[in-house]
Coordinates of C-alpha atoms and ligand atoms in Angstrom, one line a residue:
Chain C
X1 CA -0.5 -12.4 -179.8
X2 CA 1.3 -10.2 -182.3
X3 CA 4.3 -10.0 -180.1
X4 CA 4.3 -13.8 -179.8
X5 CA 4.1 -14.3 -183.6
X6 CA 6.7 -11.5 -184.1
X7 CA 9.1 -12.9 -181.5
X8 CA 8.6 -16.5 -182.5
X9 CA 9.1 -15.9 -186.4
X10 CA 12.0 -13.6 -185.5
X11 CA 13.7 -16.4 -183.5
X12 CA 12.9 -18.9 -186.3
X13 CA 14.9 -16.8 -188.8
X14 CA 17.5 -15.4 -186.4
X15 CA 20.5 -16.5 -188.6
X16 CA 19.2 -14.6 -191.6
X17 CA 18.2 -11.6 -189.3
X18 CA 21.9 -11.6 -188.0
X19 CA 23.3 -11.4 -191.4
X20 CA 21.0 -8.6 -192.4
X21 CA 21.6 -6.8 -189.1
X22 CA 25.3 -7.0 -189.6
X23 CA 25.1 -5.2 -193.0
X24 CA 22.8 -2.5 -191.1
X25 CA 25.3 -2.4 -188.4
X26 CA 28.2 -1.7 -190.5
X27 CA 26.2 1.3 -192.3
X28 CA 25.2 2.5 -188.9
X29 CA 28.5 2.3 -187.6
X30 CA 29.9 4.3 -190.6
X31 CA 27.1 6.9 -190.3
X32 CA 27.7 7.2 -186.4
X33 CA 31.4 7.6 -186.8
X34 CA 31.4 9.8 -189.8
X35 CA 28.8 12.2 -188.3
X36 CA 30.6 12.2 -185.0
X37 CA 34.0 12.9 -186.9
X38 CA 32.4 15.3 -189.1
X39 CA 30.6 17.4 -186.3
X40 CA 33.7 16.9 -184.1
X41 CA 36.3 17.6 -186.7
X42 CA 34.7 20.7 -187.8
X43 CA 35.1 22.3 -184.3
X44 CA 38.5 20.4 -183.9
X45 CA 39.6 21.7 -187.5
X46 CA 38.2 25.1 -186.9
X47 CA 40.1 25.5 -183.7
X48 CA 43.5 24.2 -185.4
X49 CA 42.9 26.6 -188.2
X50 CA 42.3 29.5 -186.0
X51 CA 45.9 29.6 -185.3
X52 CA 46.2 30.8 -188.9
X53 CA 44.9 34.1 -188.6
X54 CA 42.6 36.2 -191.0
X55 CA 40.9 34.6 -193.8
X56 CA 39.3 37.7 -195.1
X57 CA 40.5 41.2 -195.6
X58 CA 38.3 44.4 -195.9
X59 CA 39.3 47.2 -198.0
X60 CA 37.8 50.6 -198.6
X61 CA 35.2 50.5 -201.4
X62 CA 37.3 52.9 -203.7
X63 CA 40.7 51.6 -203.6
X64 CA 42.4 48.9 -205.6
X65 CA 44.8 47.8 -202.8
X66 CA 46.2 44.4 -203.6
X67 CA 44.6 42.0 -200.8
X68 CA 46.5 41.1 -197.7
X69 CA 49.1 43.3 -195.6
X70 CA 51.8 41.3 -197.5
X71 CA 51.2 43.0 -200.8
X72 CA 51.6 46.7 -199.4
X73 CA 54.4 48.5 -200.7
X74 CA 55.0 52.2 -200.1
X75 CA 53.5 53.7 -203.2
X76 CA 50.1 51.8 -202.7
X77 CA 49.3 53.1 -199.6
X78 CA 48.3 56.6 -200.8
X79 CA 44.5 56.2 -201.4
X80 CA 41.6 58.3 -201.7
X81 CA 39.3 55.6 -199.8
X82 CA 39.2 54.5 -196.1
X83 CA 36.8 52.6 -194.0
X84 CA 35.2 54.7 -191.4
X85 CA 35.6 53.3 -187.9
X86 CA 32.1 53.6 -187.3
X87 CA 31.3 50.5 -189.5
X88 CA 33.5 48.4 -187.1
X89 CA 30.8 48.6 -184.6
X90 CA 29.0 46.1 -186.9
X91 CA 31.7 43.5 -186.5
X92 CA 32.0 44.4 -182.6
X93 CA 28.3 43.8 -181.8
X94 CA 28.0 40.5 -183.6
X95 CA 25.5 41.8 -186.1
X96 CA 27.5 40.1 -188.9
X97 CA 27.5 36.6 -187.7
X98 CA 30.5 34.2 -187.8
X99 CA 33.0 36.9 -187.3
X100 CA 35.5 35.4 -184.8
X101 CA 38.2 38.1 -184.7
X102 CA 39.2 41.2 -186.5
X103 CA 41.6 44.1 -186.2
X104 CA 41.9 47.2 -188.3
X105 CA 44.9 49.0 -189.7
X106 CA 45.7 52.5 -190.6
X107 CA 49.0 52.8 -192.5
X108 CA 51.5 55.7 -192.5
X109 CA 55.0 56.3 -193.5
X110 CA 57.6 57.4 -191.1
X111 CA 61.2 58.1 -191.7
X112 CA 64.0 56.5 -189.3
X113 CA 67.6 57.4 -189.6
X114 CA 66.8 58.6 -193.1
X115 CA 65.0 55.4 -194.3
X116 CA 61.4 55.1 -194.9
X117 CA 59.5 52.3 -192.6
X118 CA 55.8 51.5 -192.9
X119 CA 54.1 52.4 -189.7
X120 CA 50.8 50.3 -189.0
X121 CA 48.5 51.4 -186.4
X122 CA 46.4 48.8 -185.1
X123 CA 44.5 47.5 -182.0
X124 CA 47.0 45.1 -180.3
X125 CA 44.6 43.3 -178.3
X126 CA 42.5 42.5 -181.2
X127 CA 45.8 41.7 -183.2
X128 CA 46.8 39.1 -180.6
X129 CA 43.4 37.4 -180.9
X130 CA 43.5 37.4 -184.6
X131 CA 47.1 36.1 -185.0
X132 CA 47.8 34.1 -182.0
X133 CA 50.9 32.6 -183.9
X134 CA 52.9 35.7 -184.0
X135 CA 56.0 35.4 -182.0
X136 CA 56.7 38.3 -179.8
X137 CA 59.8 38.8 -178.1
X138 CA 59.3 41.2 -175.2
X139 CA 55.6 42.4 -174.7
X140 CA 52.7 43.3 -176.4
X141 CA 52.2 47.0 -176.0
X142 CA 48.9 48.4 -174.6
X143 CA 46.3 50.0 -176.6
X144 CA 45.3 53.7 -176.3
X145 CA 45.8 56.9 -178.1
X146 CA 48.7 58.3 -175.4
X147 CA 50.7 54.9 -175.5
X148 CA 54.4 55.3 -176.7
X149 CA 54.9 51.6 -176.6
X150 CA 55.2 49.7 -179.9
X151 CA 56.0 46.6 -181.6
X152 CA 58.4 46.3 -184.6
X153 CA 59.0 43.5 -187.0
X154 CA 62.1 41.5 -186.6
X155 CA 63.7 42.6 -189.9
X156 CA 63.4 46.2 -188.9
X157 CA 64.9 45.4 -185.6
X158 CA 67.9 43.5 -187.5
X159 CA 68.3 46.4 -190.3
X160 CA 68.7 49.0 -187.5
X161 CA 70.1 47.0 -184.6
X162 CA 67.1 47.6 -182.3
X163 CA 66.1 45.6 -179.4
X164 CA 63.2 45.3 -176.9
X165 CA 63.5 48.4 -174.5
X166 CA 65.1 50.5 -177.0
X167 CA 63.9 53.9 -177.7
X168 CA 63.6 55.3 -181.3
X169 CA 62.6 58.7 -183.0
X170 CA 60.1 58.4 -185.9
X171 CA 59.8 61.3 -188.0
X172 CA 56.1 61.7 -189.2
X173 CA 56.0 64.3 -191.7
X174 CA 57.4 66.9 -189.7
X175 CA 56.3 65.6 -186.2
X176 CA 58.9 63.8 -184.3
X177 CA 57.8 61.2 -181.7
X178 CA 59.8 59.3 -179.5
X179 CA 58.6 55.7 -178.9
X180 CA 59.6 52.6 -176.8
X181 CA 60.0 49.1 -178.3
X182 CA 58.0 46.8 -176.2
X183 CA 58.4 43.9 -178.2
X184 CA 59.9 42.6 -181.4
X185 CA 57.5 40.4 -183.5
X186 CA 58.8 37.5 -185.8
X187 CA 55.8 36.9 -188.1
X188 CA 57.6 35.3 -191.1
X189 CA 55.8 37.9 -193.6
X190 CA 55.8 41.5 -194.7
X191 CA 54.9 42.5 -191.2
X192 CA 58.5 41.7 -190.2
X193 CA 59.4 45.0 -192.2
X194 CA 56.9 47.0 -190.3
X195 CA 56.7 49.1 -187.1
X196 CA 53.3 48.6 -185.3
X197 CA 51.9 51.6 -183.2
X198 CA 48.5 51.7 -181.3
X199 CA 45.7 52.7 -183.7
X200 CA 44.9 56.0 -181.8
X201 CA 48.6 57.0 -182.0
X202 CA 48.7 56.4 -185.5
X203 CA 45.5 58.2 -186.2
X204 CA 46.8 61.2 -184.1
X205 CA 50.1 61.4 -186.0
X206 CA 48.4 61.2 -189.5
X207 CA 45.7 63.3 -188.4
X208 CA 43.1 61.0 -189.9
X209 CA 41.0 60.1 -187.0
X210 CA 38.2 57.8 -187.3
X211 CA 39.5 56.0 -190.3
X212 CA 41.1 52.7 -191.2
X213 CA 42.7 51.5 -194.4
X214 CA 42.3 47.8 -193.9
X215 CA 40.6 45.2 -191.7
X216 CA 41.9 42.0 -191.2
X217 CA 39.0 39.4 -190.3
X218 CA 38.8 35.9 -189.4
X219 CA 35.4 34.4 -189.9
X220 CA 34.1 30.9 -189.1
X221 CA 33.3 28.8 -192.1
X222 CA 31.3 26.2 -189.8
X223 CA 28.0 27.7 -191.1
X224 CA 28.3 29.2 -194.4
X225 CA 31.1 29.5 -196.9
X226 CA 33.5 32.7 -196.5
X227 CA 32.1 34.2 -199.8
X228 CA 28.6 34.3 -198.2
X229 CA 30.1 36.1 -195.2
X230 CA 32.1 38.4 -197.7
X231 CA 29.1 39.3 -199.6
X232 CA 27.4 40.3 -196.5
X233 CA 30.2 42.4 -195.4
X234 CA 30.1 44.3 -198.8
X235 CA 26.5 45.1 -198.6
X236 CA 26.5 46.2 -194.8
X237 CA 29.7 48.0 -194.5
X238 CA 30.7 49.9 -197.6
X239 CA 33.8 47.8 -198.0
X240 CA 35.5 45.6 -200.5
X241 CA 35.9 42.3 -198.8
X242 CA 38.5 39.9 -200.2
X243 CA 38.9 36.3 -199.0
X244 CA 42.4 35.7 -198.4
X245 CA 42.9 32.6 -200.6
X246 CA 45.8 30.4 -198.9
X247 CA 44.2 30.0 -195.7
X248 CA 40.6 30.4 -196.2
X249 CA 40.2 28.1 -199.4
X250 CA 42.5 25.3 -198.0
X251 CA 40.2 25.5 -195.0
X252 CA 37.0 25.3 -196.8
X253 CA 38.1 22.8 -199.6
X254 CA 39.7 20.4 -196.9
X255 CA 36.5 20.3 -194.9
X256 CA 34.2 20.1 -197.9
X257 CA 36.3 17.3 -199.4
X258 CA 36.4 15.4 -196.4
X259 CA 32.6 15.7 -195.9
X260 CA 32.0 14.8 -199.4
X261 CA 34.2 11.7 -199.2
X262 CA 32.4 10.8 -195.8
X263 CA 29.0 11.5 -197.4
X264 CA 29.9 9.2 -200.3
X265 CA 31.1 6.3 -198.3
X266 CA 28.1 6.6 -196.2
X267 CA 25.6 6.8 -199.0
X268 CA 27.3 3.5 -200.5
X269 CA 27.2 1.8 -197.4
X270 CA 23.7 2.7 -196.9
X271 CA 22.6 1.4 -200.3
X272 CA 24.4 -1.7 -199.7
X273 CA 22.8 -2.4 -196.2
X274 CA 19.4 -1.6 -197.7
X275 CA 20.0 -4.1 -200.5
X276 CA 20.9 -6.7 -197.9
X277 CA 17.6 -6.1 -195.7
X278 CA 15.9 -6.1 -199.1
X279 CA 17.4 -9.4 -199.8
X280 CA 17.0 -10.9 -196.7
X281 CA 13.2 -9.9 -196.4
X282 CA 12.6 -11.0 -199.9
X283 CA 14.0 -14.4 -199.0
X284 CA 12.0 -14.4 -196.0
X285 CA 8.7 -14.0 -197.9
X286 CA 9.6 -16.5 -200.5
X287 CA 10.4 -19.1 -197.8
X288 CA 7.1 -18.2 -196.1
X289 CA 4.9 -18.0 -199.0
X290 CA 2.8 -21.2 -197.7
X291 CA 2.5 -19.4 -194.4
X292 CA 1.4 -16.0 -195.8
X293 CA -1.1 -18.0 -197.9
X294 CA -2.2 -19.6 -194.8
X295 CA -2.7 -16.6 -192.8
X296 CA -4.7 -15.0 -195.7
X297 CA -6.9 -18.0 -195.9
X298 CA -7.6 -17.7 -192.3
X299 CA -8.6 -14.1 -193.1
X300 CA -5.8 -12.1 -191.9
X301 CA -6.1 -8.5 -193.1
X302 CA -3.3 -7.3 -195.2
X303 CA -1.9 -4.9 -192.3
X304 CA -1.5 -7.7 -189.8
X305 CA 0.5 -9.7 -192.7
X306 CA 2.6 -6.5 -193.4
X307 CA 3.2 -5.8 -189.8
X308 CA 4.8 -9.1 -189.4
X309 CA 7.4 -8.5 -192.0
X310 CA 7.9 -4.9 -191.0
X311 CA 8.6 -6.0 -187.7
X312 CA 11.3 -8.3 -189.0
X313 CA 12.7 -5.2 -190.9
X314 CA 12.7 -3.0 -187.8
X315 CA 14.3 -5.6 -185.7
X316 CA 17.2 -5.7 -188.1
X317 CA 17.1 -1.9 -188.3
X318 CA 17.1 -1.3 -184.5
X319 CA 19.7 -4.0 -183.7
X320 CA 22.0 -2.8 -186.4
X321 CA 21.4 0.9 -185.6
X322 CA 21.9 0.3 -182.0
X323 CA 24.9 -1.7 -182.0
X324 CA 26.4 0.5 -184.9
X325 CA 26.1 3.4 -182.7
X326 CA 28.1 1.9 -180.1
X327 CA 30.8 0.7 -182.6
X328 CA 30.6 3.9 -184.5
X329 CA 31.4 6.0 -181.7
X330 CA 34.2 4.0 -180.6
X331 CA 35.5 4.1 -184.1
X332 CA 35.0 7.9 -184.2
X333 CA 36.9 8.3 -180.9
X334 CA 39.7 6.1 -181.9
X335 CA 40.2 8.2 -185.2
X336 CA 40.0 11.5 -183.3
X337 CA 42.7 10.2 -180.9
X338 CA 45.1 9.3 -183.6
X339 CA 44.3 12.2 -185.7
X340 CA 43.8 15.2 -183.4
X341 CA 45.4 13.3 -180.5
X342 CA 42.4 14.2 -178.4
X343 CA 38.8 12.7 -177.8
X344 CA 35.9 14.2 -179.6
X345 CA 33.2 15.8 -177.2
X346 CA 30.1 13.2 -177.6
X347 CA 27.6 14.4 -180.3
X348 CA 24.5 13.6 -178.7
X349 CA 22.2 14.0 -181.8
X350 CA 24.2 11.1 -183.4
X351 CA 22.4 8.3 -181.6
X352 CA 18.9 9.3 -182.7
X353 CA 20.0 10.2 -186.1
X354 CA 21.5 6.7 -186.8
X355 CA 19.1 4.8 -185.2
X356 CA 16.4 6.7 -187.1
X357 CA 18.7 6.3 -190.4
X358 CA 18.8 2.4 -189.8
X359 CA 15.0 2.2 -189.3
X360 CA 14.4 4.2 -192.3
X361 CA 16.7 2.0 -194.5
X362 CA 15.1 -1.1 -193.0
X363 CA 11.6 0.4 -193.8
X364 CA 12.3 1.4 -197.3
X365 CA 14.0 -1.8 -198.1
X366 CA 11.2 -3.7 -196.5
X367 CA 8.4 -2.0 -198.7
X368 CA 9.1 -4.2 -201.8
X369 CA 9.1 -7.5 -199.8
X370 CA 6.2 -6.3 -197.9
X371 CA 4.0 -5.7 -200.9
X372 CA 5.0 -9.1 -202.4
X373 CA 3.8 -10.8 -199.2
X374 CA 0.7 -8.9 -199.4
X375 CA 0.0 -10.0 -203.0
X376 CA 0.5 -13.7 -202.2
X377 CA -2.5 -15.6 -203.6
X378 CA -3.7 -18.1 -201.1
X379 CA -5.3 -20.2 -203.6
X380 CA -2.2 -21.0 -205.4
X381 CA -0.1 -21.6 -202.1
X382 CA -2.6 -23.7 -200.3
X383 CA -2.9 -26.1 -203.6
X384 CA -1.0 -29.2 -202.8
X385 CA 2.5 -29.5 -204.0
Chain I
X1 CA -31.3 -32.0 -192.2
X2 CA -31.5 -28.9 -194.2
X3 CA -33.5 -26.0 -193.0
X4 CA -32.8 -23.4 -195.6
X5 CA -30.0 -22.8 -198.1
X6 CA -26.6 -21.7 -197.0
X7 CA -24.7 -22.0 -200.2
X8 CA -26.3 -21.5 -203.6
X9 CA -24.2 -22.0 -206.8
X10 CA -25.7 -20.9 -210.0
X11 CA -24.2 -21.3 -213.6
X12 CA -20.6 -21.3 -212.0
X13 CA -17.7 -21.6 -214.4
X14 CA -13.8 -21.2 -213.9
X15 CA -11.4 -20.5 -216.4
X16 CA -7.7 -20.5 -215.5
X17 CA -5.6 -18.4 -217.8
X18 CA -8.7 -17.7 -219.8
X19 CA -8.7 -21.2 -221.5
X20 CA -8.3 -24.1 -219.0
X21 CA -12.0 -24.5 -218.0
X22 CA -11.8 -26.2 -214.4
X23 CA -15.5 -25.7 -213.8
X24 CA -18.3 -25.7 -216.4
X25 CA -21.8 -24.1 -215.4
X26 CA -21.9 -25.7 -211.9
X27 CA -25.4 -25.5 -210.3
X28 CA -25.4 -26.7 -206.8
X29 CA -27.5 -25.6 -203.5
X30 CA -26.2 -26.7 -200.2
X31 CA -28.6 -26.6 -197.0
X32 CA -27.7 -25.1 -193.7
X33 CA -26.2 -27.8 -191.5
X34 CA -25.8 -30.2 -194.5
X35 CA -22.9 -32.3 -195.1
X36 CA -21.9 -32.6 -198.6
X37 CA -19.0 -34.7 -200.1
X38 CA -17.4 -33.6 -203.5
X39 CA -15.8 -36.5 -205.3
X40 CA -14.4 -37.2 -208.6
X41 CA -11.3 -37.9 -210.5
X42 CA -8.1 -35.7 -210.1
X43 CA -8.5 -32.7 -212.2
X44 CA -12.2 -32.8 -212.2
X45 CA -12.6 -29.3 -210.4
X46 CA -13.0 -30.3 -206.9
X47 CA -10.5 -28.0 -205.1
X48 CA -11.4 -25.2 -207.7
X49 CA -15.1 -25.5 -206.5
X50 CA -14.0 -25.6 -202.7
X51 CA -11.8 -22.5 -203.3
X52 CA -14.8 -20.6 -204.7
X53 CA -17.1 -21.8 -201.9
X54 CA -14.6 -20.5 -199.5
X55 CA -14.1 -17.2 -200.9
X56 CA -10.5 -17.9 -201.8
X57 CA -11.2 -17.4 -205.4
X58 CA -13.9 -15.7 -207.4
X59 CA -15.7 -17.6 -210.3
X60 CA -15.2 -16.5 -213.8
X61 CA -19.0 -16.7 -214.3
X62 CA -22.2 -17.2 -212.5
X63 CA -23.4 -16.6 -209.3
X64 CA -22.2 -17.9 -205.7
X65 CA -24.3 -16.8 -202.8
X66 CA -23.3 -17.6 -199.4
X67 CA -25.6 -17.0 -196.4
X68 CA -27.4 -14.5 -198.6
X69 CA -24.2 -12.7 -199.7
X70 CA -23.5 -12.4 -203.3
X71 CA -19.6 -13.5 -203.3
X72 CA -19.2 -12.1 -206.7
X73 CA -19.9 -8.5 -205.6
X74 CA -17.5 -8.6 -202.7
X75 CA -13.9 -6.8 -203.1
X76 CA -10.8 -8.3 -201.8
X77 CA -11.0 -6.9 -198.2
X78 CA -14.8 -8.0 -198.0
X79 CA -13.9 -11.4 -199.1
X80 CA -11.2 -11.5 -196.5
X81 CA -13.6 -10.4 -193.8
X82 CA -16.2 -13.0 -195.1
X83 CA -13.8 -15.6 -194.9
X84 CA -12.6 -15.1 -191.5
X85 CA -16.1 -14.8 -190.1
X86 CA -18.0 -17.5 -192.0
X87 CA -15.6 -20.2 -193.0
X88 CA -13.3 -22.6 -191.4
X89 CA -10.8 -24.4 -193.7
X90 CA -9.1 -27.8 -193.2
X91 CA -6.3 -28.8 -195.5
X92 CA -4.7 -32.1 -196.7
X93 CA -1.3 -30.6 -196.0
X94 CA -2.4 -29.2 -192.6
X95 CA -0.6 -25.8 -193.1
X96 CA 0.2 -25.4 -189.6
X97 CA 2.8 -22.6 -188.9
X98 CA 6.1 -24.5 -188.3
X99 CA 7.6 -21.9 -185.4
X100 CA 4.4 -21.8 -183.4
X101 CA 3.1 -24.7 -181.2
X102 CA -0.2 -26.4 -181.4
X103 CA -1.8 -23.7 -179.0
X104 CA -0.4 -20.8 -180.8
X105 CA -1.5 -22.1 -184.1
X106 CA -5.1 -22.0 -183.0
X107 CA -4.7 -18.7 -181.4
X108 CA -3.5 -17.5 -184.5
X109 CA -6.9 -17.9 -186.2
X110 CA -8.5 -16.1 -183.2
X111 CA -6.1 -13.3 -183.7
X112 CA -6.8 -12.8 -187.2
X113 CA -10.5 -13.2 -186.3
X114 CA -10.7 -10.7 -183.5
X115 CA -8.7 -11.4 -180.2
X116 CA -6.7 -14.5 -179.1
X117 CA -8.0 -16.3 -176.0
X118 CA -5.8 -19.0 -174.7
X119 CA -8.1 -20.6 -172.6
X120 CA -10.5 -21.1 -175.3
X121 CA -8.0 -22.3 -177.6
X122 CA -6.9 -24.9 -174.9
X123 CA -10.3 -26.3 -174.7
X124 CA -10.6 -26.4 -178.7
X125 CA -7.5 -28.5 -178.5
X126 CA -8.7 -30.8 -175.6
X127 CA -11.8 -31.5 -177.7
X128 CA -9.8 -32.8 -180.6
X129 CA -7.7 -34.8 -177.8
X130 CA -4.8 -32.7 -178.0
X131 CA -5.0 -31.7 -174.5
X132 CA -1.4 -33.0 -173.7
X133 CA 0.1 -31.7 -176.9
X134 CA -0.6 -27.8 -176.5
X135 CA 3.1 -26.9 -176.3
X136 CA 4.3 -29.4 -179.1
X137 CA 5.6 -27.8 -182.1
X138 CA 4.1 -28.9 -185.6
X139 CA 7.4 -31.0 -186.2
X140 CA 6.6 -32.8 -182.9
X141 CA 3.1 -34.0 -183.8
X142 CA 2.1 -37.0 -185.9
X143 CA 0.1 -36.4 -189.1
X144 CA -3.2 -37.1 -187.4
X145 CA -2.3 -34.7 -184.4
X146 CA -1.3 -32.1 -186.9
X147 CA -4.7 -32.6 -188.9
X148 CA -6.8 -32.5 -185.4
X149 CA -4.8 -29.4 -184.6
X150 CA -5.9 -28.2 -188.0
X151 CA -9.6 -28.8 -187.0
X152 CA -9.5 -27.1 -183.8
X153 CA -7.9 -24.2 -185.6
X154 CA -10.7 -24.1 -188.2
X155 CA -13.4 -24.7 -185.7
X156 CA -12.1 -21.9 -183.3
X157 CA -14.3 -19.0 -184.4
X158 CA -17.5 -20.9 -184.8
X159 CA -17.7 -20.8 -188.6
X160 CA -21.1 -21.6 -190.2
X161 CA -19.1 -23.3 -193.0
X162 CA -16.5 -25.8 -192.5
X163 CA -14.6 -26.8 -195.8
X164 CA -12.0 -29.5 -196.1
X165 CA -9.9 -30.5 -199.1
X166 CA -8.8 -34.3 -198.6
X167 CA -8.7 -33.8 -194.9
X168 CA -7.8 -37.6 -194.6
X169 CA -5.5 -37.7 -197.7
X170 CA -2.3 -37.9 -195.6
X171 CA -3.6 -40.1 -192.8
X172 CA -3.7 -43.6 -191.8
X173 CA -6.6 -45.7 -191.2
X174 CA -6.8 -45.0 -187.4
X175 CA -6.2 -41.5 -187.8
X176 CA -8.8 -41.0 -190.5
X177 CA -11.2 -42.6 -188.2
X178 CA -10.3 -40.1 -185.3
X179 CA -10.8 -37.2 -187.7
X180 CA -13.9 -38.3 -189.1
X181 CA -15.5 -38.8 -185.7
X182 CA -14.7 -35.0 -185.3
X183 CA -16.5 -34.2 -188.3
X184 CA -19.4 -36.2 -187.3
X185 CA -19.5 -34.1 -184.3
X186 CA -19.4 -31.1 -186.1
X187 CA -22.3 -32.3 -188.2
X188 CA -24.1 -33.1 -184.9
X189 CA -23.4 -29.4 -183.8
X190 CA -25.0 -28.0 -187.0
X191 CA -21.9 -26.7 -188.9
X192 CA -22.6 -27.0 -192.7
X193 CA -19.7 -29.3 -194.1
X194 CA -18.2 -29.6 -197.4
X195 CA -15.5 -32.4 -197.8
X196 CA -13.5 -32.8 -200.9
X197 CA -12.5 -36.6 -200.9
X198 CA -11.3 -39.5 -202.9
X199 CA -12.2 -41.9 -200.0
X200 CA -15.6 -43.6 -200.6
X201 CA -15.5 -44.5 -196.6
X202 CA -15.3 -40.6 -196.0
X203 CA -17.7 -39.9 -198.9
X204 CA -20.5 -42.2 -197.5
X205 CA -20.6 -40.5 -194.1
X206 CA -22.0 -37.4 -196.0
X207 CA -25.7 -36.5 -196.4
X208 CA -24.9 -36.0 -200.3
X209 CA -22.3 -36.8 -202.7
X210 CA -21.4 -34.8 -205.5
X211 CA -19.6 -36.4 -208.4
X212 CA -17.4 -33.9 -210.7
X213 CA -16.1 -34.9 -214.1
X214 CA -14.4 -32.6 -216.4
X215 CA -15.5 -29.7 -214.5
X216 CA -19.3 -30.5 -214.4
X217 CA -21.5 -32.5 -212.2
X218 CA -21.8 -36.0 -213.2
X219 CA -24.3 -37.0 -210.5
X220 CA -25.5 -36.2 -207.0
X221 CA -26.6 -39.0 -204.6
Ligands
LIG1 N1 -3.9 -22.1 -210.9 C1 -4.2 -22.9 -211.9 N2 -3.9 -22.5 -213.2 C2 -4.2 -23.3 -214.3 N3 -4.9 -24.4 -214.3 C3 -5.3 -24.8 -212.9 C4 -5.0 -23.9 -212.0 N4 -5.5 -24.7 -210.7 C5 -6.2 -25.7 -211.3 N5 -6.0 -25.8 -212.6 C6 -6.6 -26.7 -213.4 O1 -7.8 -26.9 -213.2 C7 -8.4 -28.3 -213.2 C8 -9.2 -28.5 -212.0 O2 -8.1 -28.6 -211.0 P1 -8.3 -28.8 -209.4 O3 -7.4 -28.6 -208.6 O4 -9.8 -28.3 -209.1 O5 -8.8 -30.4 -209.4 P2 -9.0 -31.2 -208.4 O6 -10.4 -31.9 -208.7 O7 -8.9 -30.7 -207.0 O8 -7.8 -32.5 -208.7 P3 -7.1 -33.2 -207.3 O9 -8.0 -34.4 -207.1 O10 -5.7 -34.0 -208.2 O11 -6.9 -32.4 -206.3 C9 -7.3 -28.9 -213.5 O12 -7.2 -29.2 -214.9 C10 -6.1 -28.1 -213.2 O13 -4.8 -28.4 -213.9
LIG2 MG1 -7.7 -31.1 -205.3

């Protein structure tokens, strides 16, 4: 019987319900598309920003080296402190979460044709992963202590007229080593002035085994802000962790601002749709005062009257929520297609989330009208007009 | 006709907004199975009295005992339950739910009482001569037919007490007769009936007529 009462009363008021459902639909559409975009975009934007390399630099606790490899000048390299390679296993093992890539550096100065060049020992495989945007002409050298293959910056190549395949003799504080240029790297930064050898080679030549001067890290900001990750590094690794501002901050603030904007729009729409549901239901209660009075006169419990109006609210919420999902996912895909030129992978939790949100809006908006319906006094309403 | 008292009203007064005195220390006992008409000029308190007997409203002062239960002591929920189990209401304006057909309007009362039973509802409508109007919407029924549907609804839960406020007020002569025949049948079946009416023809069918004036009982005959 309840089902009959509800369906018939819904049908009798379908025009009003359509309007309210439309409002909920709008909110649900926005919610669905924004959540889909937000989730999908984080993944997408994260992937896009990965191309920009490191967003954090680890330095020895004791030094005051300026952050970033770019700031390194000859005089600054001499430092008492170092990072013990042992600590890097913590990054390696995933014990510190959200680290996507990292590579250590040990710096030395060598002399070539009477001029000083900065020699950076690093792990080539890791560097490649960390900085996929490096343009290397020739080949990336292999890692390992014995390797003589190196990478030189484009400016070094220019200055000394060197090219891939050339051999060069570098003088390391007395020891001379002959090395082969496997590739020339064009980075567009101070790296172009450096020579890159394998970390093992650098450590061997400098006599500082097991030590590194700097670690570049790329951490994911999907789950927590960089500052939090940096703090964890500092407390676990005995390092100073510096967030590299340009990339990281941009990454964080852009995503944050987008999310904020999305949240704001969503909140506003949700409020507006709540108001629409509220006014529709209030109208429904006012229009049906006589009917409610009659039901109460017939001895209807408050709960049964409440259910009739809640059902109306839920019908609105469900219709709006489900349709909003479909429309919202479509909108999200269209936006993704135009912004990222690729479709987002479907975000499954969006559907129940949106429907639940739509139902919640409808229910909350219904509370006032339902209370009004329950408080109708049958005496007054049944009295002749 | 009466064998025991069903309704006992003692010193009942009703004030609206604390000042308008709609009923002034009314004393009235109505027996089981009795048919009482309440008559009197407009504004004399007839509807007010009926609302109090039907547990739709509570007196400002005095005692109302229906079937041994002191109405004044019942809370809102208990009044609602009492109403649905004891009282059948018939209105001048019928008050059928507009989007439900005749059958469903009767079933609505069953539903609020306990569970809806379509077969029983159909029989109730056949009894009031609406067997061929089951699926008609209220707007498709004449005034007389609507009132008969309303009567079928009032009787569906076998109430001890049937209360009607001007049940023939909106009906023509022919329909008035049809409806009054139904009241007479109810009376024969042993329902206690209280009817508020202006119509002397309706009033004289009752066992007793109570005349109200300015909230007091002027006479009973
Ligand atoms: N809700 C109310 N608020 C204030 N005064 C009311 C209210 N209901 C009724 N009254 C007053 O109480 C008095 C009795 O009203 P009641 O409706 O009982 O009269 P009645 O005898 O049924 O009249 P009628 O024959 O016109 O239906 C009237 O003066 C009326 O104005
Ligand atoms: Mg009246």
